[in-house]
mmCIF file of N, CA, C and O in Angstrom:
data_model
loop_
_atom_site.group_PDB
_atom_site.id
_atom_site.type_symbol
_atom_site.label_atom_id
_atom_site.label_comp_id
_atom_site.label_asym_id
_atom_site.label_seq_id
_atom_site.Cartn_x
_atom_site.Cartn_y
_atom_site.Cartn_z
ATOM 1 N N MET Q 1 158.810 -104.938 24.496
ATOM 2 C CA MET Q 1 158.633 -105.635 23.236
ATOM 3 C C MET Q 1 159.923 -106.382 22.903
ATOM 4 O O MET Q 1 161.013 -105.842 23.029
ATOM 5 N N TYR Q 2 159.764 -107.617 22.482
ATOM 6 C CA TYR Q 2 160.929 -108.424 22.129
ATOM 7 C C TYR Q 2 161.507 -107.992 20.789
ATOM 8 O O TYR Q 2 160.816 -107.461 19.936
ATOM 9 N N ARG Q 3 162.808 -108.280 20.640
ATOM 10 C CA ARG Q 3 163.527 -107.933 19.421
ATOM 11 C C ARG Q 3 164.087 -109.198 18.787
ATOM 12 O O ARG Q 3 164.192 -110.229 19.425
ATOM 13 N N ILE Q 4 164.484 -109.079 17.521
ATOM 14 C CA ILE Q 4 165.132 -110.166 16.795
ATOM 15 C C ILE Q 4 166.477 -109.650 16.306
ATOM 16 O O ILE Q 4 166.556 -108.584 15.695
ATOM 17 N N GLY Q 5 167.530 -110.421 16.579
ATOM 18 C CA GLY Q 5 168.869 -110.026 16.172
ATOM 19 C C GLY Q 5 169.477 -111.017 15.200
ATOM 20 O O GLY Q 5 169.121 -112.197 15.194
ATOM 21 N N VAL Q 6 170.396 -110.517 14.378
ATOM 22 C CA VAL Q 6 171.104 -111.356 13.417
ATOM 23 C C VAL Q 6 172.588 -111.066 13.537
ATOM 24 O O VAL Q 6 173.017 -109.917 13.409
ATOM 25 N N ILE Q 7 173.375 -112.120 13.794
ATOM 26 C CA ILE Q 7 174.824 -112.008 13.922
ATOM 27 C C ILE Q 7 175.454 -112.742 12.746
ATOM 28 O O ILE Q 7 175.107 -113.898 12.477
ATOM 29 N N GLY Q 8 176.369 -112.094 12.055
ATOM 30 C CA GLY Q 8 177.044 -112.745 10.936
ATOM 31 C C GLY Q 8 177.929 -111.787 10.182
ATOM 32 O O GLY Q 8 178.077 -110.624 10.565
ATOM 33 N N ASP Q 9 178.505 -112.295 9.106
ATOM 34 C CA ASP Q 9 179.331 -111.417 8.276
ATOM 35 C C ASP Q 9 178.444 -110.349 7.641
ATOM 36 O O ASP Q 9 177.233 -110.532 7.494
ATOM 37 N N ARG Q 10 179.045 -109.243 7.291
ATOM 38 C CA ARG Q 10 178.294 -108.080 6.811
ATOM 39 C C ARG Q 10 177.389 -108.417 5.632
ATOM 40 O O ARG Q 10 176.226 -108.030 5.592
ATOM 41 N N ASP Q 11 177.902 -109.147 4.655
ATOM 42 C CA ASP Q 11 177.117 -109.461 3.462
ATOM 43 C C ASP Q 11 175.893 -110.312 3.791
ATOM 44 O O ASP Q 11 174.865 -110.206 3.130
ATOM 45 N N SER Q 12 176.004 -111.159 4.801
ATOM 46 C CA SER Q 12 174.897 -112.039 5.163
ATOM 47 C C SER Q 12 173.814 -111.337 5.968
ATOM 48 O O SER Q 12 172.644 -111.710 5.883
ATOM 49 N N VAL Q 13 174.162 -110.318 6.749
ATOM 50 C CA VAL Q 13 173.178 -109.706 7.647
ATOM 51 C C VAL Q 13 172.565 -108.415 7.130
ATOM 52 O O VAL Q 13 171.520 -107.992 7.622
ATOM 53 N N VAL Q 14 173.167 -107.800 6.137
ATOM 54 C CA VAL Q 14 172.704 -106.481 5.691
ATOM 55 C C VAL Q 14 171.256 -106.509 5.213
ATOM 56 O O VAL Q 14 170.490 -105.570 5.464
ATOM 57 N N GLY Q 15 170.818 -107.560 4.579
ATOM 58 C CA GLY Q 15 169.437 -107.645 4.101
ATOM 59 C C GLY Q 15 168.409 -107.703 5.218
ATOM 60 O O GLY Q 15 167.281 -107.246 5.062
ATOM 61 N N PHE Q 16 168.807 -108.258 6.363
ATOM 62 C CA PHE Q 16 167.880 -108.359 7.491
ATOM 63 C C PHE Q 16 167.568 -106.989 8.090
ATOM 64 O O PHE Q 16 166.500 -106.786 8.659
ATOM 65 N N LYS Q 17 168.496 -106.058 7.958
ATOM 66 C CA LYS Q 17 168.272 -104.702 8.464
ATOM 67 C C LYS Q 17 167.117 -104.036 7.717
ATOM 68 O O LYS Q 17 166.324 -103.308 8.306
ATOM 69 N N ALA Q 18 166.983 -104.345 6.444
ATOM 70 C CA ALA Q 18 165.931 -103.749 5.619
ATOM 71 C C ALA Q 18 164.534 -104.155 6.084
ATOM 72 O O ALA Q 18 163.572 -103.425 5.839
ATOM 73 N N VAL Q 19 164.412 -105.304 6.751
ATOM 74 C CA VAL Q 19 163.095 -105.739 7.232
ATOM 75 C C VAL Q 19 162.912 -105.486 8.724
ATOM 76 O O VAL Q 19 161.994 -106.014 9.348
ATOM 77 N N GLY Q 20 163.815 -104.680 9.304
ATOM 78 C CA GLY Q 20 163.615 -104.224 10.672
ATOM 79 C C GLY Q 20 164.282 -105.029 11.763
ATOM 80 O O GLY Q 20 164.051 -104.764 12.946
ATOM 81 N N LEU Q 21 165.107 -106.011 11.411
ATOM 82 C CA LEU Q 21 165.816 -106.774 12.436
ATOM 83 C C LEU Q 21 167.082 -106.039 12.850
ATOM 84 O O LEU Q 21 167.643 -105.259 12.075
ATOM 85 N N ASP Q 22 167.519 -106.272 14.085
ATOM 86 C CA ASP Q 22 168.763 -105.687 14.566
ATOM 87 C C ASP Q 22 169.918 -106.535 14.053
ATOM 88 O O ASP Q 22 169.966 -107.743 14.288
ATOM 89 N N THR Q 23 170.841 -105.925 13.333
ATOM 90 C CA THR Q 23 171.948 -106.670 12.739
ATOM 91 C C THR Q 23 173.261 -106.350 13.437
ATOM 92 O O THR Q 23 173.496 -105.211 13.850
ATOM 93 N N TYR Q 24 174.099 -107.369 13.549
ATOM 94 C CA TYR Q 24 175.391 -107.250 14.212
ATOM 95 C C TYR Q 24 176.450 -107.897 13.339
ATOM 96 O O TYR Q 24 176.781 -109.073 13.495
ATOM 97 N N PRO Q 25 176.990 -107.122 12.367
ATOM 98 C CA PRO Q 25 178.025 -107.685 11.518
ATOM 99 C C PRO Q 25 179.320 -107.888 12.315
ATOM 100 O O PRO Q 25 179.673 -107.062 13.157
ATOM 101 N N CYS Q 26 179.974 -109.007 12.075
ATOM 102 C CA CYS Q 26 181.252 -109.269 12.731
ATOM 103 C C CYS Q 26 182.127 -110.103 11.812
ATOM 104 O O CYS Q 26 181.648 -110.756 10.893
ATOM 105 N N MET Q 27 183.413 -110.089 12.089
ATOM 106 C CA MET Q 27 184.393 -110.707 11.205
ATOM 107 C C MET Q 27 184.805 -112.121 11.616
ATOM 108 O O MET Q 27 185.254 -112.890 10.795
ATOM 109 N N ASN Q 28 184.666 -112.450 12.913
ATOM 110 C CA ASN Q 28 185.127 -113.761 13.372
ATOM 111 C C ASN Q 28 184.291 -114.245 14.548
ATOM 112 O O ASN Q 28 183.492 -113.511 15.107
ATOM 113 N N SER Q 29 184.514 -115.503 14.924
ATOM 114 C CA SER Q 29 183.690 -116.101 15.976
ATOM 115 C C SER Q 29 183.979 -115.497 17.353
ATOM 116 O O SER Q 29 183.087 -115.467 18.198
ATOM 117 N N ASP Q 30 185.188 -115.015 17.595
ATOM 118 C CA ASP Q 30 185.471 -114.382 18.890
ATOM 119 C C ASP Q 30 184.635 -113.127 19.077
ATOM 120 O O ASP Q 30 184.075 -112.892 20.144
ATOM 121 N N GLU Q 31 184.545 -112.336 18.035
ATOM 122 C CA GLU Q 31 183.711 -111.129 18.078
ATOM 123 C C GLU Q 31 182.236 -111.514 18.212
ATOM 124 O O GLU Q 31 181.485 -110.902 18.967
ATOM 125 N N ALA Q 32 181.823 -112.551 17.498
ATOM 126 C CA ALA Q 32 180.428 -113.018 17.554
ATOM 127 C C ALA Q 32 180.076 -113.539 18.947
ATOM 128 O O ALA Q 32 178.957 -113.334 19.417
ATOM 129 N N LYS Q 33 181.007 -114.206 19.627
ATOM 130 C CA LYS Q 33 180.770 -114.705 20.987
ATOM 131 C C LYS Q 33 180.481 -113.548 21.935
ATOM 132 O O LYS Q 33 179.577 -113.623 22.766
ATOM 133 N N LYS Q 34 181.245 -112.471 21.813
ATOM 134 C CA LYS Q 34 181.033 -111.292 22.658
ATOM 135 C C LYS Q 34 179.672 -110.658 22.383
ATOM 136 O O LYS Q 34 178.955 -110.290 23.310
ATOM 137 N N ILE Q 35 179.328 -110.533 21.114
ATOM 138 C CA ILE Q 35 178.032 -109.947 20.743
ATOM 139 C C ILE Q 35 176.901 -110.822 21.263
ATOM 140 O O ILE Q 35 175.938 -110.321 21.846
ATOM 141 N N LEU Q 36 177.007 -112.137 21.073
ATOM 142 C CA LEU Q 36 175.969 -113.055 21.548
ATOM 143 C C LEU Q 36 175.774 -112.921 23.048
ATOM 144 O O LEU Q 36 174.645 -112.817 23.527
ATOM 145 N N HIS Q 37 176.861 -112.895 23.794
ATOM 146 C CA HIS Q 37 176.766 -112.768 25.257
ATOM 147 C C HIS Q 37 176.053 -111.465 25.635
ATOM 148 O O HIS Q 37 175.195 -111.451 26.515
ATOM 149 N N GLU Q 38 176.393 -110.373 24.970
ATOM 150 C CA GLU Q 38 175.752 -109.087 25.259
ATOM 151 C C GLU Q 38 174.259 -109.131 24.958
ATOM 152 O O GLU Q 38 173.444 -108.643 25.739
ATOM 153 N N LEU Q 39 173.888 -109.733 23.830
ATOM 154 C CA LEU Q 39 172.480 -109.783 23.453
ATOM 155 C C LEU Q 39 171.675 -110.658 24.409
ATOM 156 O O LEU Q 39 170.546 -110.320 24.760
ATOM 157 N N VAL Q 40 172.268 -111.766 24.840
ATOM 158 C CA VAL Q 40 171.559 -112.671 25.749
ATOM 159 C C VAL Q 40 171.410 -112.058 27.135
ATOM 160 O O VAL Q 40 170.354 -112.146 27.748
ATOM 161 N N THR Q 41 172.438 -111.404 27.640
ATOM 162 C CA THR Q 41 172.425 -110.933 29.020
ATOM 163 C C THR Q 41 171.899 -109.513 29.203
ATOM 164 O O THR Q 41 171.350 -109.209 30.255
ATOM 165 N N GLU Q 42 172.050 -108.661 28.209
ATOM 166 C CA GLU Q 42 171.733 -107.257 28.418
ATOM 167 C C GLU Q 42 170.538 -106.747 27.624
ATOM 168 O O GLU Q 42 170.021 -105.684 27.904
ATOM 169 N N GLU Q 43 170.110 -107.484 26.642
ATOM 170 C CA GLU Q 43 169.059 -106.986 25.752
ATOM 171 C C GLU Q 43 167.788 -107.829 25.887
ATOM 172 O O GLU Q 43 167.773 -108.844 26.558
ATOM 173 N N ASN Q 44 166.751 -107.419 25.214
ATOM 174 C CA ASN Q 44 165.455 -108.072 25.279
ATOM 175 C C ASN Q 44 165.163 -108.775 23.942
ATOM 176 O O ASN Q 44 164.279 -108.378 23.197
ATOM 177 N N PHE Q 45 165.935 -109.817 23.646
ATOM 178 C CA PHE Q 45 165.807 -110.526 22.379
ATOM 179 C C PHE Q 45 165.039 -111.824 22.550
ATOM 180 O O PHE Q 45 165.298 -112.593 23.476
ATOM 181 N N ALA Q 46 164.088 -112.079 21.645
ATOM 182 C CA ALA Q 46 163.355 -113.342 21.633
ATOM 183 C C ALA Q 46 164.049 -114.344 20.723
ATOM 184 O O ALA Q 46 164.056 -115.535 21.000
ATOM 185 N N ILE Q 47 164.638 -113.853 19.636
ATOM 186 C CA ILE Q 47 165.316 -114.710 18.663
ATOM 187 C C ILE Q 47 166.636 -114.075 18.274
ATOM 188 O O ILE Q 47 166.709 -112.866 18.044
ATOM 189 N N ILE Q 48 167.672 -114.915 18.195
ATOM 190 C CA ILE Q 48 168.962 -114.470 17.678
ATOM 191 C C ILE Q 48 169.368 -115.462 16.595
ATOM 192 O O ILE Q 48 169.531 -116.656 16.859
ATOM 193 N N TYR Q 49 169.497 -114.978 15.371
ATOM 194 C CA TYR Q 49 169.990 -115.783 14.263
ATOM 195 C C TYR Q 49 171.496 -115.597 14.167
ATOM 196 O O TYR Q 49 171.992 -114.470 14.307
ATOM 197 N N ILE Q 50 172.220 -116.692 13.926
ATOM 198 C CA ILE Q 50 173.669 -116.626 13.748
ATOM 199 C C ILE Q 50 174.023 -117.401 12.488
ATOM 200 O O ILE Q 50 173.575 -118.543 12.309
ATOM 201 N N THR Q 51 174.805 -116.797 11.612
ATOM 202 C CA THR Q 51 175.193 -117.495 10.396
ATOM 203 C C THR Q 51 176.012 -118.738 10.742
ATOM 204 O O THR Q 51 176.783 -118.748 11.703
ATOM 205 N N GLU Q 52 175.807 -119.790 9.955
ATOM 206 C CA GLU Q 52 176.450 -121.069 10.230
ATOM 207 C C GLU Q 52 177.971 -120.982 10.196
ATOM 208 O O GLU Q 52 178.647 -121.695 10.931
ATOM 209 N N GLY Q 53 178.509 -120.090 9.386
ATOM 210 C CA GLY Q 53 179.961 -119.920 9.321
ATOM 211 C C GLY Q 53 180.555 -119.535 10.668
ATOM 212 O O GLY Q 53 181.644 -119.984 11.035
ATOM 213 N N LEU Q 54 179.850 -118.704 11.431
ATOM 214 C CA LEU Q 54 180.295 -118.328 12.770
ATOM 215 C C LEU Q 54 179.856 -119.349 13.801
ATOM 216 O O LEU Q 54 180.567 -119.656 14.750
ATOM 217 N N CYS Q 55 178.677 -119.895 13.595
ATOM 218 C CA CYS Q 55 178.073 -120.831 14.551
ATOM 219 C C CYS Q 55 178.937 -122.073 14.768
ATOM 220 O O CYS Q 55 179.012 -122.601 15.871
ATOM 221 N N LYS Q 56 179.614 -122.534 13.725
ATOM 222 C CA LYS Q 56 180.396 -123.772 13.828
ATOM 223 C C LYS Q 56 181.512 -123.664 14.863
ATOM 224 O O LYS Q 56 181.913 -124.673 15.438
ATOM 225 N N ASP Q 57 181.980 -122.472 15.143
ATOM 226 C CA ASP Q 57 183.028 -122.261 16.139
ATOM 227 C C ASP Q 57 182.477 -121.810 17.487
ATOM 228 O O ASP Q 57 183.236 -121.465 18.385
ATOM 229 N N MET Q 58 181.134 -121.807 17.620
ATOM 230 C CA MET Q 58 180.499 -121.299 18.837
ATOM 231 C C MET Q 58 179.543 -122.302 19.469
ATOM 232 O O MET Q 58 178.705 -121.924 20.285
ATOM 233 N N ILE Q 59 179.634 -123.557 19.118
ATOM 234 C CA ILE Q 59 178.685 -124.570 19.579
ATOM 235 C C ILE Q 59 178.594 -124.608 21.101
ATOM 236 O O ILE Q 59 177.502 -124.640 21.672
ATOM 237 N N GLU Q 60 179.727 -124.570 21.778
ATOM 238 C CA GLU Q 60 179.735 -124.630 23.245
ATOM 239 C C GLU Q 60 179.021 -123.428 23.856
ATOM 240 O O GLU Q 60 178.233 -123.577 24.793
ATOM 241 N N GLU Q 61 179.269 -122.243 23.327
ATOM 242 C CA GLU Q 61 178.624 -121.036 23.843
ATOM 243 C C GLU Q 61 177.117 -121.076 23.597
ATOM 244 O O GLU Q 61 176.327 -120.747 24.472
ATOM 245 N N ILE Q 62 176.730 -121.494 22.411
ATOM 246 C CA ILE Q 62 175.306 -121.564 22.083
ATOM 247 C C ILE Q 62 174.612 -122.583 22.977
ATOM 248 O O ILE Q 62 173.529 -122.329 23.500
ATOM 249 N N ASP Q 63 175.238 -123.738 23.168
ATOM 250 C CA ASP Q 63 174.658 -124.773 24.030
ATOM 251 C C ASP Q 63 174.484 -124.295 25.466
ATOM 252 O O ASP Q 63 173.559 -124.717 26.152
ATOM 253 N N SER Q 64 175.357 -123.398 25.922
ATOM 254 C CA SER Q 64 175.258 -122.912 27.299
ATOM 255 C C SER Q 64 174.004 -122.062 27.523
ATOM 256 O O SER Q 64 173.579 -121.883 28.657
ATOM 257 N N TYR Q 65 173.395 -121.557 26.447
ATOM 258 C CA TYR Q 65 172.194 -120.732 26.557
ATOM 259 C C TYR Q 65 170.910 -121.509 26.272
ATOM 260 O O TYR Q 65 169.825 -120.952 26.336
ATOM 261 N N LYS Q 66 171.007 -122.794 25.954
ATOM 262 C CA LYS Q 66 169.820 -123.579 25.577
ATOM 263 C C LYS Q 66 168.808 -123.725 26.702
ATOM 264 O O LYS Q 66 167.630 -123.924 26.446
ATOM 265 N N SER Q 67 169.240 -123.626 27.945
ATOM 266 C CA SER Q 67 168.312 -123.778 29.063
ATOM 267 C C SER Q 67 167.460 -122.526 29.289
ATOM 268 O O SER Q 67 166.482 -122.571 30.022
ATOM 269 N N LEU Q 68 167.803 -121.423 28.666
ATOM 270 C CA LEU Q 68 167.036 -120.184 28.806
ATOM 271 C C LEU Q 68 165.762 -120.241 27.966
ATOM 272 O O LEU Q 68 165.738 -120.829 26.893
ATOM 273 N N ILE Q 69 164.722 -119.619 28.470
ATOM 274 C CA ILE Q 69 163.469 -119.560 27.722
ATOM 275 C C ILE Q 69 163.636 -118.684 26.489
ATOM 276 O O ILE Q 69 163.210 -119.038 25.394
ATOM 277 N N THR Q 70 164.219 -117.541 26.661
ATOM 278 C CA THR Q 70 164.569 -116.663 25.543
ATOM 279 C C THR Q 70 166.017 -116.239 25.719
ATOM 280 O O THR Q 70 166.484 -116.127 26.845
ATOM 281 N N PRO Q 71 166.701 -116.039 24.670
ATOM 282 C CA PRO Q 71 166.298 -116.075 23.278
ATOM 283 C C PRO Q 71 166.466 -117.463 22.665
ATOM 284 O O PRO Q 71 167.240 -118.278 23.156
ATOM 285 N N ALA Q 72 165.745 -117.703 21.588
ATOM 286 C CA ALA Q 72 165.995 -118.873 20.758
ATOM 287 C C ALA Q 72 167.172 -118.510 19.857
ATOM 288 O O ALA Q 72 167.150 -117.464 19.205
ATOM 289 N N ILE Q 73 168.200 -119.336 19.858
ATOM 290 C CA ILE Q 73 169.382 -119.075 19.042
ATOM 291 C C ILE Q 73 169.352 -120.053 17.874
ATOM 292 O O ILE Q 73 169.399 -121.266 18.069
ATOM 293 N N ILE Q 74 169.241 -119.509 16.670
ATOM 294 C CA ILE Q 74 168.987 -120.315 15.486
ATOM 295 C C ILE Q 74 170.061 -120.082 14.433
ATOM 296 O O ILE Q 74 170.267 -118.946 13.988
ATOM 297 N N PRO Q 75 170.762 -121.158 14.016
ATOM 298 C CA PRO Q 75 171.742 -121.018 12.930
ATOM 299 C C PRO Q 75 171.038 -120.852 11.580
ATOM 300 O O PRO Q 75 170.016 -121.499 11.323
ATOM 301 N N ILE Q 76 171.586 -119.978 10.751
ATOM 302 C CA ILE Q 76 171.055 -119.766 9.410
ATOM 303 C C ILE Q 76 172.211 -119.806 8.415
ATOM 304 O O ILE Q 76 173.348 -119.490 8.769
ATOM 305 N N PRO Q 77 171.945 -120.169 7.175
ATOM 306 C CA PRO Q 77 173.006 -120.146 6.166
ATOM 307 C C PRO Q 77 173.464 -118.718 5.899
ATOM 308 O O PRO Q 77 172.671 -117.777 5.973
ATOM 309 N N GLY Q 78 174.728 -118.573 5.592
ATOM 310 C CA GLY Q 78 175.263 -117.273 5.199
ATOM 311 C C GLY Q 78 175.246 -117.142 3.688
ATOM 312 O O GLY Q 78 174.657 -117.965 2.981
ATOM 313 N N VAL Q 79 175.903 -116.124 3.174
ATOM 314 C CA VAL Q 79 175.940 -115.917 1.727
ATOM 315 C C VAL Q 79 176.693 -117.029 1.005
ATOM 316 O O VAL Q 79 176.511 -117.228 -0.190
ATOM 317 N N ASP Q 80 177.529 -117.764 1.715
ATOM 318 C CA ASP Q 80 178.293 -118.856 1.109
ATOM 319 C C ASP Q 80 177.502 -120.149 1.031
ATOM 320 O O ASP Q 80 177.998 -121.154 0.529
ATOM 321 N N GLY Q 81 176.288 -120.175 1.560
ATOM 322 C CA GLY Q 81 175.455 -121.364 1.525
ATOM 323 C C GLY Q 81 175.423 -122.078 2.864
ATOM 324 O O GLY Q 81 176.060 -121.667 3.830
ATOM 325 N N SER Q 82 174.701 -123.179 2.907
ATOM 326 C CA SER Q 82 174.497 -123.913 4.149
ATOM 327 C C SER Q 82 175.647 -124.869 4.442
ATOM 328 O O SER Q 82 176.203 -125.501 3.538
ATOM 329 N N LEU Q 83 175.986 -124.987 5.728
ATOM 330 C CA LEU Q 83 176.961 -125.966 6.188
ATOM 331 C C LEU Q 83 176.267 -127.173 6.817
ATOM 332 O O LEU Q 83 176.912 -128.097 7.274
ATOM 333 N N GLY Q 84 174.944 -127.133 6.895
ATOM 334 C CA GLY Q 84 174.177 -128.239 7.450
ATOM 335 C C GLY Q 84 174.012 -128.198 8.956
ATOM 336 O O GLY Q 84 173.440 -129.111 9.548
ATOM 337 N N ILE Q 85 174.474 -127.159 9.608
ATOM 338 C CA ILE Q 85 174.402 -127.063 11.067
ATOM 339 C C ILE Q 85 172.959 -126.909 11.537
ATOM 340 O O ILE Q 85 172.540 -127.537 12.501
ATOM 341 N N GLY Q 86 172.180 -126.090 10.850
ATOM 342 C CA GLY Q 86 170.790 -125.867 11.238
ATOM 343 C C GLY Q 86 169.954 -127.132 11.137
ATOM 344 O O GLY Q 86 169.238 -127.496 12.065
ATOM 345 N N ILE Q 87 170.061 -127.841 10.035
ATOM 346 C CA ILE Q 87 169.273 -129.059 9.854
ATOM 347 C C ILE Q 87 169.755 -130.160 10.786
ATOM 348 O O ILE Q 87 168.962 -130.977 11.248
ATOM 349 N N ALA Q 88 171.037 -130.177 11.117
ATOM 350 C CA ALA Q 88 171.555 -131.158 12.080
ATOM 351 C C ALA Q 88 170.930 -130.927 13.452
ATOM 352 O O ALA Q 88 170.619 -131.879 14.175
ATOM 353 N N GLY Q 89 170.730 -129.664 13.824
ATOM 354 C CA GLY Q 89 170.076 -129.336 15.093
ATOM 355 C C GLY Q 89 168.628 -129.789 15.114
ATOM 356 O O GLY Q 89 168.152 -130.311 16.124
ATOM 357 N N VAL Q 90 167.930 -129.602 14.006
ATOM 358 C CA VAL Q 90 166.540 -130.058 13.911
ATOM 359 C C VAL Q 90 166.496 -131.576 14.045
ATOM 360 O O VAL Q 90 165.681 -132.126 14.791
ATOM 361 N N LYS Q 91 167.382 -132.261 13.342
ATOM 362 C CA LYS Q 91 167.440 -133.727 13.394
ATOM 363 C C LYS Q 91 167.685 -134.219 14.822
ATOM 364 O O LYS Q 91 167.009 -135.126 15.310
ATOM 365 N N LYS Q 92 168.621 -133.578 15.501
ATOM 366 C CA LYS Q 92 168.953 -133.958 16.882
ATOM 367 C C LYS Q 92 167.752 -133.770 17.809
ATOM 368 O O LYS Q 92 167.446 -134.635 18.636
ATOM 369 N N ASN Q 93 167.054 -132.660 17.668
ATOM 370 C CA ASN Q 93 165.888 -132.396 18.517
ATOM 371 C C ASN Q 93 164.737 -133.353 18.243
ATOM 372 O O ASN Q 93 164.038 -133.770 19.163
ATOM 373 N N VAL Q 94 164.531 -133.713 16.979
ATOM 374 C CA VAL Q 94 163.476 -134.672 16.642
ATOM 375 C C VAL Q 94 163.816 -136.036 17.219
ATOM 376 O O VAL Q 94 162.961 -136.709 17.796
ATOM 377 N N GLU Q 95 165.077 -136.463 17.082
ATOM 378 C CA GLU Q 95 165.496 -137.744 17.648
ATOM 379 C C GLU Q 95 165.296 -137.767 19.157
ATOM 380 O O GLU Q 95 164.848 -138.770 19.722
ATOM 381 N N LYS Q 96 165.603 -136.662 19.805
ATOM 382 C CA LYS Q 96 165.445 -136.557 21.255
ATOM 383 C C LYS Q 96 163.966 -136.655 21.652
ATOM 384 O O LYS Q 96 163.616 -137.324 22.614
ATOM 385 N N ALA Q 97 163.113 -136.005 20.896
ATOM 386 C CA ALA Q 97 161.686 -135.976 21.226
ATOM 387 C C ALA Q 97 160.976 -137.290 20.891
ATOM 388 O O ALA Q 97 160.143 -137.762 21.651
ATOM 389 N N VAL Q 98 161.333 -137.888 19.758
ATOM 390 C CA VAL Q 98 160.623 -139.058 19.263
ATOM 391 C C VAL Q 98 161.336 -140.357 19.634
ATOM 392 O O VAL Q 98 160.704 -141.390 19.784
ATOM 393 N N GLY Q 99 162.636 -140.291 19.742
ATOM 394 C CA GLY Q 99 163.418 -141.497 20.070
ATOM 395 C C GLY Q 99 163.999 -142.188 18.860
ATOM 396 O O GLY Q 99 164.670 -143.206 18.983
ATOM 397 N N ALA Q 100 163.780 -141.641 17.673
ATOM 398 C CA ALA Q 100 164.320 -142.220 16.442
ATOM 399 C C ALA Q 100 164.432 -141.122 15.383
ATOM 400 O O ALA Q 100 163.754 -140.105 15.472
ATOM 401 N N ASP Q 101 165.270 -141.374 14.409
ATOM 402 C CA ASP Q 101 165.419 -140.423 13.316
ATOM 403 C C ASP Q 101 164.333 -140.657 12.278
ATOM 404 O O ASP Q 101 164.480 -141.472 11.380
ATOM 405 N N ILE Q 102 163.211 -139.961 12.427
ATOM 406 C CA ILE Q 102 162.093 -140.137 11.509
ATOM 407 C C ILE Q 102 162.195 -139.216 10.292
ATOM 408 O O ILE Q 102 161.431 -139.346 9.350
ATOM 409 N N LEU Q 103 163.150 -138.289 10.305
ATOM 410 C CA LEU Q 103 163.280 -137.348 9.197
ATOM 411 C C LEU Q 103 164.178 -137.867 8.085
ATOM 412 O O LEU Q 103 163.872 -137.720 6.915
ATOM 413 N N PHE Q 104 165.315 -138.446 8.444
ATOM 414 C CA PHE Q 104 166.313 -138.787 7.438
ATOM 415 C C PHE Q 104 166.651 -140.284 7.392
ATOM 416 O O PHE Q 104 167.386 -140.701 6.516
ATOM 417 N N GLY Q 105 166.197 -141.048 8.312
ATOM 418 C CA GLY Q 105 166.484 -142.487 8.323
ATOM 419 C C GLY Q 105 167.965 -142.752 8.466
ATOM 420 O O GLY Q 105 168.613 -142.223 9.349
ATOM 421 N N ASP Q 106 168.531 -143.528 7.579
ATOM 422 C CA ASP Q 106 169.939 -143.903 7.670
ATOM 423 C C ASP Q 106 170.860 -142.993 6.896
ATOM 424 O O ASP Q 106 172.042 -143.294 6.724
ATOM 425 N N LYS Q 107 170.373 -141.902 6.379
ATOM 426 C CA LYS Q 107 171.211 -140.984 5.587
ATOM 427 C C LYS Q 107 172.226 -140.303 6.439
ATOM 428 O O LYS Q 107 172.077 -139.976 7.530
#
């Protein structure tokens, strides 16, 4: 059975534990990189959420796993709010698929 993991600062991930997700609180992106590598290579995860605060320093590592079928690695806002990383990824993928920015136009 596949699992869902959440990597982020303690305040951002604690609520996900209440709904049954595996949570991995960490203090910095170096620690998060190690956790991400372990979850991708050693565990049976279908989805890994990473707070945008950590994700911004891990773009290269996250991109290195994009060719894998699982897990899907998805940035989410932390308790401090959104940095726009998640929506930027959606915009990039739509542009790639459609050939134009149909979501935001010239914004």
